[in-house]
Coordinates of C-alpha atoms in Angstrom, one line a residue:
Chain A
M1 CA -139.2 -26.9 277.2
I2 CA -139.1 -30.6 277.6
E3 CA -141.4 -33.0 275.8
F4 CA -141.8 -36.7 276.5
K5 CA -143.4 -38.6 273.6
H6 CA -144.3 -42.2 274.2
T7 CA -141.1 -42.5 276.2
T8 CA -140.5 -46.1 277.3
K9 CA -137.5 -47.5 279.0
E10 CA -136.8 -51.1 279.7
F11 CA -133.9 -52.7 281.6
K12 CA -132.8 -56.1 280.8
S13 CA -131.2 -58.3 283.5
G14 CA -130.6 -61.8 282.3
N15 CA -133.9 -63.1 280.9
N16 CA -136.0 -60.6 282.8
T17 CA -137.1 -57.3 281.3
V18 CA -138.0 -54.7 283.8
R19 CA -140.1 -51.8 282.4
A20 CA -139.1 -48.7 284.2
L21 CA -141.0 -46.3 282.0
Y22 CA -144.0 -47.0 279.9
D23 CA -145.4 -44.7 277.2
V24 CA -144.9 -41.5 279.1
N25 CA -146.3 -38.4 277.4
L26 CA -145.7 -35.1 279.1
M27 CA -145.2 -31.5 278.1
I28 CA -143.1 -29.3 280.3
N29 CA -143.4 -25.7 279.3
K30 CA -140.8 -23.0 279.4
G31 CA -140.8 -21.4 282.9
D32 CA -142.6 -24.3 284.6
I33 CA -141.6 -25.7 287.9
F34 CA -142.9 -29.1 287.0
G35 CA -143.1 -31.8 289.7
V36 CA -143.1 -35.5 289.2
I37 CA -144.2 -37.4 292.3
G38 CA -144.4 -41.1 293.0
F39 CA -143.3 -43.7 295.5
S40 CA -139.8 -45.2 295.1
G41 CA -139.7 -47.5 292.2
A42 CA -142.3 -45.6 290.3
G43 CA -139.9 -44.7 287.5
K44 CA -139.4 -41.0 288.2
S45 CA -135.6 -41.3 288.6
T46 CA -135.4 -43.0 285.2
L47 CA -137.7 -40.4 283.7
I48 CA -135.6 -37.4 284.8
R49 CA -132.4 -39.2 283.5
T50 CA -133.8 -39.6 280.0
V51 CA -133.8 -35.8 279.7
N52 CA -130.0 -35.5 279.7
L53 CA -129.5 -39.1 278.5
L54 CA -128.0 -40.5 281.6
E55 CA -130.5 -43.1 280.5
Y56 CA -131.4 -43.7 276.9
P57 CA -135.1 -44.4 276.2
T58 CA -135.8 -47.8 274.7
S59 CA -138.4 -46.3 272.5
G60 CA -140.2 -43.0 272.1
E61 CA -138.7 -39.5 272.2
V62 CA -137.5 -36.9 274.6
I63 CA -137.4 -33.5 273.0
V64 CA -135.4 -30.8 274.8
D65 CA -135.8 -27.3 273.5
G66 CA -136.9 -28.7 270.1
K67 CA -134.1 -31.2 269.8
N68 CA -134.1 -34.9 270.2
L69 CA -130.7 -35.4 272.0
V70 CA -130.5 -39.0 270.8
N71 CA -129.8 -37.8 267.3
L72 CA -126.9 -35.6 268.2
S73 CA -123.2 -36.5 267.9
K74 CA -121.2 -37.1 271.1
K75 CA -119.6 -33.7 270.8
K76 CA -122.9 -31.9 270.2
L77 CA -124.5 -33.8 273.0
R78 CA -121.9 -32.7 275.5
E79 CA -122.5 -29.2 274.3
E80 CA -126.2 -29.5 274.8
K81 CA -125.7 -30.9 278.3
K82 CA -124.3 -27.5 279.4
N83 CA -127.8 -26.3 278.8
I84 CA -129.2 -28.8 281.3
G85 CA -128.1 -28.4 284.9
M86 CA -128.7 -31.2 287.4
I87 CA -128.7 -31.5 291.1
F88 CA -128.8 -34.7 293.1
Q89 CA -130.2 -36.2 296.3
H90 CA -126.7 -37.0 297.6
F91 CA -125.2 -33.9 296.0
N92 CA -122.4 -35.8 294.2
L93 CA -119.7 -33.3 294.9
L94 CA -116.0 -33.9 294.8
N95 CA -114.7 -34.2 298.4
S96 CA -111.1 -33.7 297.1
K97 CA -111.9 -30.2 295.9
T98 CA -112.9 -26.9 297.4
V99 CA -116.3 -25.3 296.9
F100 CA -114.7 -23.0 294.2
D101 CA -113.2 -25.9 292.3
N102 CA -116.4 -27.9 292.5
V103 CA -118.5 -25.1 291.1
A104 CA -115.8 -24.3 288.5
M105 CA -115.7 -27.9 287.3
P106 CA -118.3 -27.7 284.4
L107 CA -116.5 -24.6 283.1
S108 CA -113.0 -26.2 283.4
L109 CA -114.1 -29.0 281.2
D110 CA -114.1 -26.5 278.4
R111 CA -111.2 -24.2 277.5
I112 CA -112.5 -21.2 279.4
K113 CA -110.2 -18.5 280.6
R114 CA -109.4 -18.5 284.3
K115 CA -110.6 -14.9 284.7
E116 CA -113.9 -15.7 283.2
I117 CA -114.3 -18.8 285.4
E118 CA -113.5 -16.9 288.5
K119 CA -116.1 -14.2 287.6
R120 CA -118.8 -16.7 286.9
V121 CA -118.2 -18.9 289.9
N122 CA -118.1 -16.0 292.3
E123 CA -121.3 -14.6 290.8
V124 CA -123.2 -17.9 291.2
L125 CA -121.8 -18.5 294.7
Q126 CA -123.1 -15.2 295.7
F127 CA -126.5 -16.0 294.3
V128 CA -126.8 -19.2 296.4
G129 CA -125.4 -17.3 299.4
L130 CA -122.1 -19.2 299.8
E131 CA -119.6 -16.4 299.0
D132 CA -117.9 -16.9 302.4
K133 CA -117.3 -20.6 301.7
V134 CA -115.4 -20.3 298.5
H135 CA -112.3 -22.0 299.8
S136 CA -113.9 -24.5 302.1
Y137 CA -113.9 -28.2 301.4
I138 CA -117.1 -30.1 300.9
D139 CA -116.8 -32.1 304.1
Q140 CA -116.8 -28.9 306.1
L141 CA -120.3 -28.0 304.9
S142 CA -123.8 -28.8 306.2
G143 CA -126.2 -30.7 304.0
G144 CA -128.0 -27.5 303.0
Q145 CA -124.8 -25.9 302.1
K146 CA -123.7 -28.9 300.0
Q147 CA -126.9 -28.7 298.0
R148 CA -126.3 -25.0 297.5
V149 CA -122.9 -25.9 296.0
G150 CA -124.6 -28.5 293.8
I151 CA -127.1 -25.8 292.7
A152 CA -124.2 -23.3 292.0
R153 CA -122.4 -26.0 290.0
A154 CA -125.6 -26.6 288.0
L155 CA -126.1 -22.9 287.3
V156 CA -122.6 -22.0 286.4
T157 CA -123.0 -22.9 282.8
Q158 CA -126.2 -20.8 282.6
P159 CA -128.5 -23.5 281.6
S160 CA -132.1 -23.1 280.6
I161 CA -133.3 -26.3 282.3
L162 CA -132.6 -27.5 285.8
L163 CA -133.2 -31.1 286.7
C164 CA -133.7 -31.9 290.4
D165 CA -133.4 -35.5 291.4
E166 CA -134.9 -35.8 294.9
A167 CA -132.9 -32.7 295.7
T168 CA -134.4 -32.1 299.2
S169 CA -134.9 -35.7 300.2
A170 CA -131.7 -35.9 302.3
L171 CA -132.4 -32.6 304.0
D172 CA -134.3 -31.7 307.2
P173 CA -137.6 -29.8 306.8
Q174 CA -136.1 -26.4 307.6
T175 CA -133.3 -26.8 305.1
T176 CA -135.7 -28.2 302.6
K177 CA -137.7 -25.0 302.8
S178 CA -134.7 -22.8 302.2
I179 CA -133.5 -24.9 299.2
L180 CA -137.0 -24.8 297.7
E181 CA -137.1 -21.0 298.1
L182 CA -133.8 -20.9 296.3
L183 CA -135.1 -23.0 293.5
K184 CA -138.1 -20.7 293.2
R185 CA -135.8 -17.7 293.0
I186 CA -133.8 -19.5 290.2
N187 CA -137.0 -20.0 288.3
E188 CA -138.1 -16.4 288.7
E189 CA -134.9 -14.6 288.3
Y190 CA -133.1 -16.7 285.7
K191 CA -136.3 -17.9 284.0
I192 CA -135.0 -21.5 284.2
T193 CA -137.4 -24.3 283.6
I194 CA -137.3 -26.7 286.5
L195 CA -138.2 -30.4 286.5
I196 CA -138.2 -31.8 290.0
I197 CA -138.8 -35.4 291.0
T198 CA -139.8 -36.1 294.6
H199 CA -141.8 -38.4 296.9
E200 CA -142.6 -35.5 299.2
M201 CA -145.9 -33.7 298.5
E202 CA -144.7 -30.7 300.4
V203 CA -142.2 -30.0 297.6
I204 CA -145.0 -30.1 295.0
R205 CA -147.2 -27.9 297.2
D206 CA -144.5 -25.3 297.9
I207 CA -143.0 -24.6 294.6
C208 CA -144.5 -26.5 291.6
N209 CA -147.1 -25.1 289.3
R210 CA -147.7 -28.4 287.5
V211 CA -147.4 -31.9 288.6
A212 CA -147.5 -35.5 287.2
V213 CA -148.2 -38.5 289.4
M214 CA -146.3 -41.7 288.5
Q215 CA -146.9 -45.3 289.4
N216 CA -145.3 -48.4 288.0
G217 CA -143.5 -46.5 285.2
E218 CA -146.6 -44.7 284.0
V219 CA -147.9 -41.2 284.4
I220 CA -151.3 -41.8 286.0
E221 CA -152.4 -38.3 286.5
T222 CA -151.2 -34.9 285.5
G223 CA -152.4 -31.3 285.7
D224 CA -152.0 -28.0 287.5
V225 CA -151.0 -28.4 291.1
F226 CA -154.2 -26.8 292.1
E227 CA -156.3 -29.2 290.1
I228 CA -154.5 -32.2 291.6
F229 CA -154.8 -30.9 295.1
S230 CA -158.5 -30.1 294.8
K231 CA -159.7 -33.0 292.8
P232 CA -157.2 -35.9 292.7
K233 CA -158.6 -38.7 290.6
T234 CA -156.4 -41.7 291.4
E235 CA -156.0 -43.3 294.8
T236 CA -152.2 -42.6 294.7
A237 CA -152.8 -38.9 294.1
K238 CA -155.4 -38.8 296.8
N239 CA -153.0 -40.3 299.3
F240 CA -150.3 -37.8 298.3
V241 CA -152.7 -34.9 298.8
K242 CA -153.8 -36.3 302.2
S243 CA -150.2 -36.4 303.3
V244 CA -150.1 -32.6 303.4
V245 CA -153.8 -31.6 303.6
H246 CA -155.7 -33.5 306.3
D247 CA -159.3 -33.4 305.4
E248 CA -160.5 -35.9 307.9
I249 CA -162.4 -34.7 310.9
P250 CA -160.6 -35.5 314.0
D251 CA -162.1 -37.9 316.6
S252 CA -162.1 -35.2 319.2
V253 CA -164.6 -33.2 317.2
Y254 CA -167.0 -36.2 317.1
E255 CA -166.5 -36.8 320.8
Q256 CA -167.5 -33.3 321.5
L257 CA -170.7 -33.7 319.4
Q258 CA -171.7 -36.9 321.1
K259 CA -171.8 -35.2 324.5
S260 CA -175.4 -34.9 325.5
E261 CA -175.1 -31.4 326.9
Y262 CA -173.5 -30.1 323.7
S263 CA -175.7 -27.5 322.1
G264 CA -173.6 -25.8 319.4
R265 CA -173.4 -26.7 315.8
M266 CA -170.3 -27.6 313.9
Y267 CA -169.4 -26.8 310.3
K268 CA -166.6 -27.8 308.1
L269 CA -165.5 -25.1 305.7
D270 CA -163.4 -26.1 302.7
F271 CA -161.3 -23.4 301.1
I272 CA -160.4 -24.2 297.6
G273 CA -159.2 -21.3 295.6
V274 CA -161.2 -18.6 297.3
N275 CA -160.0 -15.7 299.3
A276 CA -160.6 -16.8 302.8
G277 CA -159.1 -18.1 305.9
Q278 CA -159.4 -15.7 308.8
P279 CA -161.5 -12.9 307.2
I280 CA -164.5 -15.2 306.6
V281 CA -164.5 -16.2 310.3
S282 CA -164.3 -12.7 311.6
Q283 CA -166.8 -11.4 309.1
V284 CA -169.3 -14.0 310.2
A285 CA -168.8 -13.1 313.8
K286 CA -169.2 -9.4 313.0
R287 CA -172.3 -9.6 310.8
F288 CA -174.3 -12.1 312.6
D289 CA -175.1 -12.6 316.2
V290 CA -173.0 -15.8 316.5
D291 CA -169.8 -16.7 318.2
V292 CA -167.4 -18.5 316.0
N293 CA -165.0 -21.0 317.6
V294 CA -162.3 -22.6 315.4
L295 CA -161.9 -26.2 316.5
F296 CA -159.6 -27.6 313.9
G297 CA -158.1 -26.7 310.6
T298 CA -155.5 -27.1 308.0
I299 CA -154.9 -24.2 305.7
T300 CA -152.0 -24.3 303.4
E301 CA -151.1 -22.1 300.5
L302 CA -151.0 -23.3 296.9
Q303 CA -149.6 -20.8 294.5
N304 CA -150.5 -17.9 296.8
T305 CA -154.0 -19.1 297.3
P306 CA -155.2 -20.6 300.5
F307 CA -156.2 -24.2 300.4
G308 CA -157.6 -26.4 303.1
N309 CA -160.3 -26.6 305.6
L310 CA -161.5 -25.3 308.9
I311 CA -163.9 -26.8 311.4
V312 CA -165.8 -24.2 313.3
E313 CA -168.4 -24.2 315.9
L314 CA -171.2 -21.6 315.6
I315 CA -172.9 -20.7 318.8
G316 CA -176.1 -18.6 318.9
E317 CA -179.7 -18.5 317.9
E318 CA -180.8 -21.0 315.3
V319 CA -181.9 -18.2 312.9
E320 CA -178.6 -16.4 313.2
I321 CA -176.7 -19.7 312.6
A322 CA -178.8 -20.4 309.5
R323 CA -178.1 -16.9 308.2
A324 CA -174.4 -17.2 308.8
F325 CA -174.5 -20.6 307.0
E326 CA -176.1 -19.0 304.0
Y327 CA -173.6 -16.1 304.1
I328 CA -170.6 -18.5 304.1
K329 CA -172.1 -20.4 301.2
S330 CA -172.5 -17.2 299.2
K331 CA -168.8 -16.7 299.5
N332 CA -168.1 -19.7 297.4
I333 CA -166.9 -21.7 300.3
K334 CA -168.0 -25.2 300.6
V335 CA -169.7 -25.5 304.0
Q336 CA -171.2 -28.5 305.6
E337 CA -172.5 -29.3 308.9
V338 CA -170.7 -31.9 310.9
T339 CA -173.0 -34.4 312.4
T340 CA -172.5 -37.6 314.3
H341 CA -173.1 -39.7 311.3
E342 CA -169.5 -40.0 310.5
G343 CA -169.5 -42.2 307.4
E344 CA -172.3 -40.3 305.8
L345 CA -170.6 -37.0 306.1
T346 CA -167.3 -38.2 304.7
D347 CA -168.9 -39.8 301.6
H348 CA -171.1 -36.8 301.0
H349 CA -168.3 -34.5 301.4
R350 CA -166.1 -36.4 299.0
C351 CA -168.5 -36.4 296.1
D352 CA -169.5 -32.8 296.6
L353 CA -166.0 -31.5 296.6
G354 CA -165.5 -31.5 292.8
N355 CA -168.4 -29.2 292.1
V356 CA -167.3 -26.4 294.3
I357 CA -163.8 -26.0 293.2
H358 CA -164.2 -23.7 290.4
G359 CA -167.3 -22.1 291.8
Chain B
M1 CA -66.3 -64.8 306.3
K2 CA -68.1 -62.3 308.4
V3 CA -70.4 -59.8 307.0
S4 CA -68.8 -56.4 306.6
S5 CA -70.7 -53.2 307.0
Q6 CA -69.8 -52.4 303.4
I7 CA -71.7 -55.5 302.3
I8 CA -74.8 -54.3 304.2
I9 CA -74.5 -50.8 302.9
D10 CA -74.2 -52.1 299.3
A11 CA -77.1 -54.3 299.9
I12 CA -79.2 -51.4 301.1
W13 CA -78.5 -49.5 298.0
E14 CA -79.3 -52.5 295.8
T15 CA -82.6 -52.9 297.6
L16 CA -83.4 -49.2 297.2
Y17 CA -82.4 -49.4 293.5
M18 CA -84.6 -52.4 292.8
V19 CA -87.5 -51.1 294.8
S20 CA -87.6 -47.6 293.3
I21 CA -87.0 -48.5 289.7
S22 CA -89.5 -51.4 289.7
L23 CA -92.0 -49.4 291.7
F24 CA -91.8 -46.6 289.1
F25 CA -92.4 -48.9 286.1
G26 CA -94.7 -51.2 288.1
A27 CA -96.8 -48.2 289.1
I28 CA -97.1 -47.1 285.5
L29 CA -98.1 -50.6 284.4
G30 CA -100.4 -51.1 287.3
F31 CA -102.0 -47.7 286.8
I32 CA -102.7 -48.4 283.1
L33 CA -104.1 -51.9 283.8
G34 CA -106.0 -50.7 286.9
V35 CA -107.7 -47.9 285.1
T36 CA -108.5 -50.2 282.2
L37 CA -110.0 -52.8 284.5
V38 CA -112.3 -50.1 286.0
V39 CA -113.5 -48.2 283.0
T40 CA -114.0 -51.2 280.6
R41 CA -116.0 -53.2 283.1
K42 CA -119.7 -53.7 282.5
G43 CA -121.8 -50.5 282.9
H44 CA -118.7 -48.3 283.2
I45 CA -117.8 -45.3 281.1
L46 CA -115.9 -47.2 278.4
Q47 CA -117.5 -50.6 278.8
N48 CA -115.7 -53.0 276.6
K49 CA -116.2 -56.7 277.0
F50 CA -113.2 -57.7 274.9
I51 CA -110.6 -55.5 276.6
F52 CA -111.8 -56.4 280.0
G53 CA -112.0 -60.0 279.1
V54 CA -108.4 -60.0 278.0
V55 CA -106.8 -57.8 280.7
N56 CA -108.7 -59.4 283.7
P57 CA -107.4 -63.0 283.3
I58 CA -103.9 -61.8 282.4
V59 CA -103.7 -59.8 285.6
N60 CA -105.0 -62.9 287.5
I61 CA -102.4 -65.1 285.9
F62 CA -99.5 -62.9 286.9
R63 CA -101.0 -62.5 290.4
S64 CA -101.1 -66.2 290.8
I65 CA -97.6 -67.1 289.8
P66 CA -95.3 -67.2 292.8
F67 CA -92.6 -64.6 292.4
I68 CA -89.7 -67.1 292.6
I69 CA -91.2 -69.0 289.7
L70 CA -91.8 -65.8 287.7
L71 CA -88.2 -64.8 288.3
V72 CA -86.9 -67.9 286.5
A73 CA -89.7 -68.3 284.0
I74 CA -89.2 -65.0 282.2
I75 CA -85.4 -65.2 282.0
P76 CA -85.5 -65.0 278.1
L77 CA -87.7 -61.9 278.3
T78 CA -85.4 -60.4 280.9
R79 CA -82.4 -61.1 278.7
L80 CA -84.2 -59.5 275.8
I81 CA -84.9 -56.3 277.7
V82 CA -81.8 -55.7 279.8
G83 CA -79.3 -57.8 277.8
S84 CA -78.5 -60.0 280.8
A85 CA -80.5 -62.5 283.0
I86 CA -78.4 -62.0 286.1
G87 CA -77.7 -59.0 288.4
T88 CA -79.6 -56.3 290.1
T89 CA -80.9 -54.6 287.0
A90 CA -82.0 -58.0 285.6
A91 CA -84.2 -58.5 288.7
I92 CA -86.1 -55.4 287.9
V93 CA -88.0 -56.9 284.9
P94 CA -89.6 -59.7 286.9
L95 CA -90.2 -57.3 289.8
V96 CA -92.1 -55.0 287.5
L97 CA -94.2 -57.9 286.1
H98 CA -94.9 -59.1 289.6
I99 CA -95.8 -55.8 291.2
G100 CA -97.6 -54.2 288.2
P101 CA -100.6 -56.5 288.2
Y102 CA -100.7 -56.3 292.0
I103 CA -100.8 -52.5 291.9
S104 CA -103.5 -52.7 289.2
R105 CA -105.8 -54.6 291.5
L106 CA -105.1 -52.1 294.3
I107 CA -105.8 -49.2 292.0
E108 CA -108.9 -50.9 290.7
N109 CA -110.2 -51.2 294.2
S110 CA -109.4 -47.6 295.0
L111 CA -111.2 -46.3 291.9
L112 CA -114.2 -48.5 292.5
E113 CA -114.6 -46.9 295.9
V114 CA -115.4 -43.6 294.2
D115 CA -119.2 -43.0 294.5
D116 CA -121.1 -43.7 291.3
G117 CA -122.9 -40.4 291.9
I118 CA -119.7 -38.6 291.1
I119 CA -119.5 -40.2 287.6
E120 CA -123.2 -39.5 287.1
A121 CA -122.6 -35.8 287.9
A122 CA -119.7 -35.8 285.6
K123 CA -121.7 -37.3 282.8
A124 CA -124.6 -34.8 283.4
M125 CA -122.2 -31.9 283.0
G126 CA -121.0 -33.3 279.7
A127 CA -117.5 -34.6 280.7
S128 CA -115.8 -36.9 278.2
P129 CA -114.6 -40.3 279.4
F130 CA -111.1 -39.1 279.6
Q131 CA -112.1 -36.1 281.6
I132 CA -114.2 -38.3 283.9
I133 CA -111.0 -40.3 284.7
R134 CA -108.7 -37.4 285.0
K135 CA -110.8 -34.8 286.7
F136 CA -113.2 -36.9 288.7
L137 CA -112.1 -40.4 289.4
L138 CA -108.4 -39.9 290.0
P139 CA -108.6 -36.9 292.3
E140 CA -111.4 -38.5 294.3
A141 CA -109.4 -41.7 294.7
F142 CA -106.0 -40.1 295.2
P143 CA -105.7 -40.5 299.0
S144 CA -106.7 -44.2 298.6
L145 CA -104.2 -44.6 295.7
I146 CA -101.4 -43.4 298.0
L147 CA -102.2 -46.1 300.5
S148 CA -102.3 -48.6 297.6
V149 CA -98.9 -47.6 296.4
T150 CA -97.6 -47.8 300.0
T151 CA -98.9 -51.4 300.3
A152 CA -97.4 -52.2 297.0
T153 CA -94.0 -50.8 298.0
I154 CA -93.9 -53.0 301.1
G155 CA -94.8 -56.0 299.0
L156 CA -92.0 -55.1 296.6
I157 CA -89.4 -55.0 299.4
G158 CA -90.5 -58.6 300.3
A159 CA -90.2 -59.7 296.7
T160 CA -86.6 -58.2 296.3
A161 CA -85.5 -60.7 298.9
M162 CA -85.9 -63.4 296.3
A163 CA -84.0 -61.5 293.7
G164 CA -80.8 -63.1 295.1
A165 CA -81.8 -66.2 293.1
I166 CA -80.7 -64.5 289.9
G167 CA -77.9 -62.5 291.6
G168 CA -80.0 -59.5 292.2
G169 CA -78.4 -58.8 295.6
G170 CA -80.1 -56.6 298.2
I171 CA -80.8 -57.0 301.9
G172 CA -82.9 -60.1 301.6
D173 CA -80.1 -61.7 299.6
V174 CA -77.6 -60.9 302.4
A175 CA -80.0 -62.4 305.0
I176 CA -80.2 -65.7 303.0
T177 CA -76.7 -66.1 301.8
Y178 CA -74.8 -64.8 304.8
G179 CA -77.3 -65.3 307.6
Y180 CA -79.4 -68.3 306.8
Q181 CA -77.0 -70.4 304.8
R182 CA -74.1 -69.8 307.2
F183 CA -76.1 -70.0 310.4
D184 CA -75.1 -66.4 311.2
N185 CA -77.9 -65.3 313.4
T186 CA -76.5 -61.8 314.0
T187 CA -76.7 -61.1 310.3
I188 CA -80.2 -62.3 310.1
L189 CA -81.1 -60.1 313.0
V190 CA -79.4 -57.0 311.5
T191 CA -81.0 -57.5 308.1
V192 CA -84.4 -58.1 309.6
I193 CA -84.1 -54.9 311.7
I194 CA -83.2 -53.0 308.5
L195 CA -86.2 -54.4 306.6
V196 CA -88.5 -53.6 309.5
A197 CA -87.2 -50.1 309.6
F198 CA -87.8 -49.7 305.9
V199 CA -91.3 -51.0 306.1
Q200 CA -92.1 -48.8 309.1
L201 CA -90.7 -45.7 307.4
I202 CA -92.6 -46.3 304.1
Q203 CA -95.9 -47.1 305.9
S204 CA -95.5 -43.9 308.0
I205 CA -94.8 -41.8 305.0
G206 CA -97.8 -43.3 303.2
N207 CA -100.1 -42.7 306.2
V208 CA -99.0 -39.1 306.7
L209 CA -99.5 -38.3 303.0
E210 CA -102.9 -39.9 302.9
R211 CA -104.0 -38.1 306.0
R212 CA -102.8 -34.8 304.6
L213 CA -104.6 -35.4 301.4
R214 CA -107.8 -36.2 303.3
R215 CA -107.2 -33.2 305.4
V216 CA -107.5 -35.2 308.6
S217 CA -105.6 -33.6 311.4

């Protein structure tokens, strides 16, 4: 559990005072995978560093597992840090040492017996899938493997909290996926609370259960990932959501509509926390005398629930189309006809969105 | 009087003696000063305005004194330490004071090359400042430190040539007293060849060691 209470951090450079954090209040519960998203310079790096006191807050408190680390003696603080693992964007591994020695490092700082160190290091390397790289040097590894070493090093002291500082930002999308899966496994199997800062909404979408959006050192929005994705309040949050869920109707759809010979009707279906996706499409096609043609769509998964939208074309008798429309509506799916009045639709669509989410 | 091969051989030994002993003490001095210069600077693990503010100018002062001046200027100190102000052993004191600060700057540069992220990771895992130096900074900087010491050793060979001024002997002294002052070009050529061979050998050893440590094949 991590609790930020009115946490503020200022940096002084000459006569200038730069406020990196301002009055941050956040509660990260045990077992959370909590994401903090923001553009660079939003203060998220500073925020994560106040948890293990790489940065001391100027005012306010950061409570980790019930303790305010600022009040601890140096010795106690070092002890407490073993309970907080951290991984970094650029891995920060020692090139002069092997994978084994890198992972063993946190243990070798204490007087732990060689046998015990070996056992723990091998265990954790197996967990991250690097048991065959024990004796390799860091520069012989790929980016993803390096981050796995970083993760192994963070886990070797059996912490209850893992801090991830842009842990996937230096990795390609494929490797990012595999590292995120590993983080999820750590959360599930070891019950480790994860605090992750990122500028990639994909990271939030893929593994976080709660999220905070930061801007100019302040938390401007916070809530369940689902909540933020379905009804983002601030412009920044909306932009982040848009970066992974495209809810704009593509021009090609409008072009199709504008053709004079076009006779079908188009609908936009928004899936927000309902069981849907393919079944609804096939059900409509089966139950009613209409053909369903999927034109466009983005369906993504948020905490095992589909989330996104589909644009479909219904072709058939007016009556049948109307019945199908009512049927879709009855399934708690927000459905709306796409017309040529582009602006109107978009606005209407936006303000309606909120009401349907928990329907 | 012509230079005998015995004179040359003795001179080689004198040079080796001066270089090795002063390198040993100079490296210790330089290491301590270099590490101090790094860790006490602003924002570093043992930030200390006072210590940095004292050590930094002292190193600069010693770095700026020409060796030939230093050699003479510290004669009282030399006499205090080795009991005499002339001779090969006496030359070691100024050599150490000359090369120590030089090595400290080289070591400082090597240590500053280490990525700040390494220190951050060390702090995050709860390493003490001493552990950060010993287990993170020094191992990471080690290949670069080897090159620094190589450079310092070569600088030291150059400096020993001036040790003749206080009767220190060595190859450089032979070159000056027998070669230069008596217009004996052969001696100059021979001594220069020996010095070049020395430098080549030391640089090669340094490079090989560094490459091994970096595991570059």
